[in-house]
Amino acid sequence: MPQITVDYSADLDDRLDRPGLAGAVHQACVDLVAARTPACKSRFRRTEETVVGDGAEAAAVVHIEIALLAGRAEEAKAALAESVLALLPAHIKDAEGVHLSTEVRDLEPTYRSARS
């Protein structure tokens, strides 16, 4: 825990600093919601097609979802979302015009984790 998923538009492939972004998000989780660095897990998913609005203009998108074990205050989750949103542009070359979003949510009560 935290389970971090980053969906990003394919045209950002060469512009997105994935290792740097993962490290920054992991640190934000440690600082703001008392996560442990070794427990942070990030996955990056490239999306081949993205349509924003009516699709008339090409648009790049980065969306980060952070799923945490239940029990954190809504204020802490909101602070984490704001922090991640603010640090995101620093990890995208030529970030102007990229649609950015974050969501912090609780994992379902049935969530289980193991390391083999």
mmCIF file of C-alpha atoms in Angstrom:
data_model
loop_
_atom_site.group_PDB
_atom_site.id
_atom_site.type_symbol
_atom_site.label_atom_id
_atom_site.label_comp_id
_atom_site.label_asym_id
_atom_site.label_seq_id
_atom_site.Cartn_x
_atom_site.Cartn_y
_atom_site.Cartn_z
ATOM 1 C CA MET A 1 0.000 0.000 0.000
ATOM 2 C CA PRO A 2 -0.255 2.735 -1.457
ATOM 3 C CA GLN A 3 -1.231 1.396 -4.855
ATOM 4 C CA ILE A 4 -0.431 4.137 -7.393
ATOM 5 C CA THR A 5 -1.606 4.013 -10.992
ATOM 6 C CA VAL A 6 -0.519 6.581 -13.560
ATOM 7 C CA ASP A 7 -2.454 6.645 -16.829
ATOM 8 C CA TYR A 8 -0.815 8.805 -19.484
ATOM 9 C CA SER A 9 -1.329 9.632 -23.153
ATOM 10 C CA ALA A 10 0.968 7.829 -25.570
ATOM 11 C CA ASP A 11 2.335 11.090 -26.968
ATOM 12 C CA LEU A 12 3.884 11.764 -23.534
ATOM 13 C CA ASP A 13 5.992 8.597 -23.704
ATOM 14 C CA ASP A 14 9.275 10.442 -24.256
ATOM 15 C CA ARG A 15 8.275 13.467 -22.160
ATOM 16 C CA LEU A 16 7.214 11.834 -18.901
ATOM 17 C CA ASP A 17 9.921 11.163 -16.295
ATOM 18 C CA ARG A 18 8.381 8.004 -14.886
ATOM 19 C CA PRO A 19 11.091 7.110 -12.311
ATOM 20 C CA GLY A 20 11.290 10.697 -11.054
ATOM 21 C CA LEU A 21 7.517 10.998 -10.834
ATOM 22 C CA ALA A 22 7.207 7.698 -8.961
ATOM 23 C CA GLY A 23 9.834 8.804 -6.453
ATOM 24 C CA ALA A 24 8.136 12.159 -5.898
ATOM 25 C CA VAL A 25 4.697 10.580 -5.443
ATOM 26 C CA HIS A 26 6.121 7.969 -3.072
ATOM 27 C CA GLN A 27 7.730 10.729 -0.992
ATOM 28 C CA ALA A 28 4.454 12.685 -0.906
ATOM 29 C CA CYS A 29 2.706 9.551 0.386
ATOM 30 C CA VAL A 30 5.333 9.206 3.119
ATOM 31 C CA ASP A 31 5.128 12.884 4.080
ATOM 32 C CA LEU A 32 1.362 13.353 3.967
ATOM 33 C CA VAL A 33 -0.321 10.039 4.783
ATOM 34 C CA ALA A 34 2.360 8.209 6.805
ATOM 35 C CA ALA A 35 3.051 5.561 4.173
ATOM 36 C CA ARG A 36 6.332 3.669 4.204
ATOM 37 C CA THR A 37 8.509 4.020 1.090
ATOM 38 C CA PRO A 38 8.978 0.244 0.601
ATOM 39 C CA ALA A 39 5.193 -0.173 0.604
ATOM 40 C CA CYS A 40 4.612 2.290 -2.257
ATOM 41 C CA LYS A 41 3.938 0.606 -5.605
ATOM 42 C CA SER A 42 3.557 2.554 -8.867
ATOM 43 C CA ARG A 43 2.326 1.306 -12.232
ATOM 44 C CA PHE A 44 2.416 3.340 -15.428
ATOM 45 C CA ARG A 45 -0.173 2.632 -18.102
ATOM 46 C CA ARG A 46 0.216 4.183 -21.528
ATOM 47 C CA THR A 47 -3.103 4.943 -23.198
ATOM 48 C CA GLU A 48 -3.049 4.842 -26.977
ATOM 49 C CA GLU A 49 -6.049 7.093 -27.486
ATOM 50 C CA THR A 50 -7.312 9.994 -25.428
ATOM 51 C CA VAL A 51 -10.252 12.221 -26.295
ATOM 52 C CA VAL A 52 -10.963 15.404 -24.354
ATOM 53 C CA GLY A 53 -14.208 17.292 -24.870
ATOM 54 C CA ASP A 54 -15.493 17.021 -28.420
ATOM 55 C CA GLY A 55 -12.157 15.656 -29.622
ATOM 56 C CA ALA A 56 -11.615 18.548 -32.017
ATOM 57 C CA GLU A 57 -8.109 19.182 -30.650
ATOM 58 C CA ALA A 58 -5.403 16.710 -29.729
ATOM 59 C CA ALA A 59 -4.954 16.562 -25.977
ATOM 60 C CA ALA A 60 -2.515 14.843 -23.667
ATOM 61 C CA VAL A 61 -3.680 13.570 -20.292
ATOM 62 C CA VAL A 62 -2.023 12.335 -17.093
ATOM 63 C CA HIS A 63 -4.242 10.928 -14.349
ATOM 64 C CA ILE A 64 -2.828 9.579 -11.086
ATOM 65 C CA GLU A 65 -4.914 7.397 -8.799
ATOM 66 C CA ILE A 66 -3.609 6.652 -5.319
ATOM 67 C CA ALA A 67 -5.393 3.927 -3.372
ATOM 68 C CA LEU A 68 -4.726 3.769 0.371
ATOM 69 C CA LEU A 69 -5.776 1.541 3.216
ATOM 70 C CA ALA A 70 -8.865 3.034 4.828
ATOM 71 C CA GLY A 71 -8.561 5.238 7.888
ATOM 72 C CA ARG A 72 -6.950 8.440 6.639
ATOM 73 C CA ALA A 73 -8.813 11.695 7.144
ATOM 74 C CA GLU A 74 -10.401 13.249 4.083
ATOM 75 C CA GLU A 75 -8.245 16.323 4.679
ATOM 76 C CA ALA A 76 -5.073 14.212 4.466
ATOM 77 C CA LYS A 77 -6.236 12.561 1.248
ATOM 78 C CA ALA A 78 -7.129 15.954 -0.242
ATOM 79 C CA ALA A 79 -3.718 17.344 0.755
ATOM 80 C CA LEU A 80 -2.033 14.383 -0.950
ATOM 81 C CA ALA A 81 -4.078 14.912 -4.116
ATOM 82 C CA GLU A 82 -3.184 18.626 -4.199
ATOM 83 C CA SER A 83 0.496 17.910 -3.567
ATOM 84 C CA VAL A 84 0.715 15.305 -6.331
ATOM 85 C CA LEU A 85 -1.114 17.585 -8.755
ATOM 86 C CA ALA A 86 1.342 20.376 -7.983
ATOM 87 C CA LEU A 87 4.462 18.231 -8.447
ATOM 88 C CA LEU A 88 3.298 16.581 -11.657
ATOM 89 C CA PRO A 89 4.293 19.313 -14.178
ATOM 90 C CA ALA A 90 7.929 19.141 -13.045
ATOM 91 C CA HIS A 91 8.066 15.579 -14.383
ATOM 92 C CA ILE A 92 6.663 16.341 -17.846
ATOM 93 C CA LYS A 93 8.820 17.998 -20.485
ATOM 94 C CA ASP A 94 6.793 20.815 -22.087
ATOM 95 C CA ALA A 95 3.854 20.281 -19.717
ATOM 96 C CA GLU A 96 1.864 23.294 -20.883
ATOM 97 C CA GLY A 97 -1.590 22.256 -22.085
ATOM 98 C CA VAL A 98 -1.440 18.738 -20.630
ATOM 99 C CA HIS A 99 -4.615 17.835 -18.731
ATOM 100 C CA LEU A 100 -3.622 16.749 -15.215
ATOM 101 C CA SER A 101 -5.713 15.080 -12.535
ATOM 102 C CA THR A 102 -5.352 13.087 -9.325
ATOM 103 C CA GLU A 103 -7.634 10.992 -7.188
ATOM 104 C CA VAL A 104 -6.927 9.600 -3.733
ATOM 105 C CA ARG A 105 -9.298 6.910 -2.551
ATOM 106 C CA ASP A 106 -9.595 4.100 -0.027
ATOM 107 C CA LEU A 107 -8.853 0.533 -1.017
ATOM 108 C CA GLU A 108 -11.785 -1.837 -0.707
ATOM 109 C CA PRO A 109 -12.058 -3.751 2.588
ATOM 110 C CA THR A 110 -11.289 -6.960 0.681
ATOM 111 C CA TYR A 111 -7.827 -5.709 -0.380
ATOM 112 C CA ARG A 112 -5.061 -8.144 0.477
ATOM 113 C CA SER A 113 -1.348 -8.012 -0.253
ATOM 114 C CA ALA A 114 1.430 -10.581 -0.177
ATOM 115 C CA ARG A 115 5.012 -10.835 -1.281
ATOM 116 C CA SER A 116 6.269 -14.173 -2.506
#
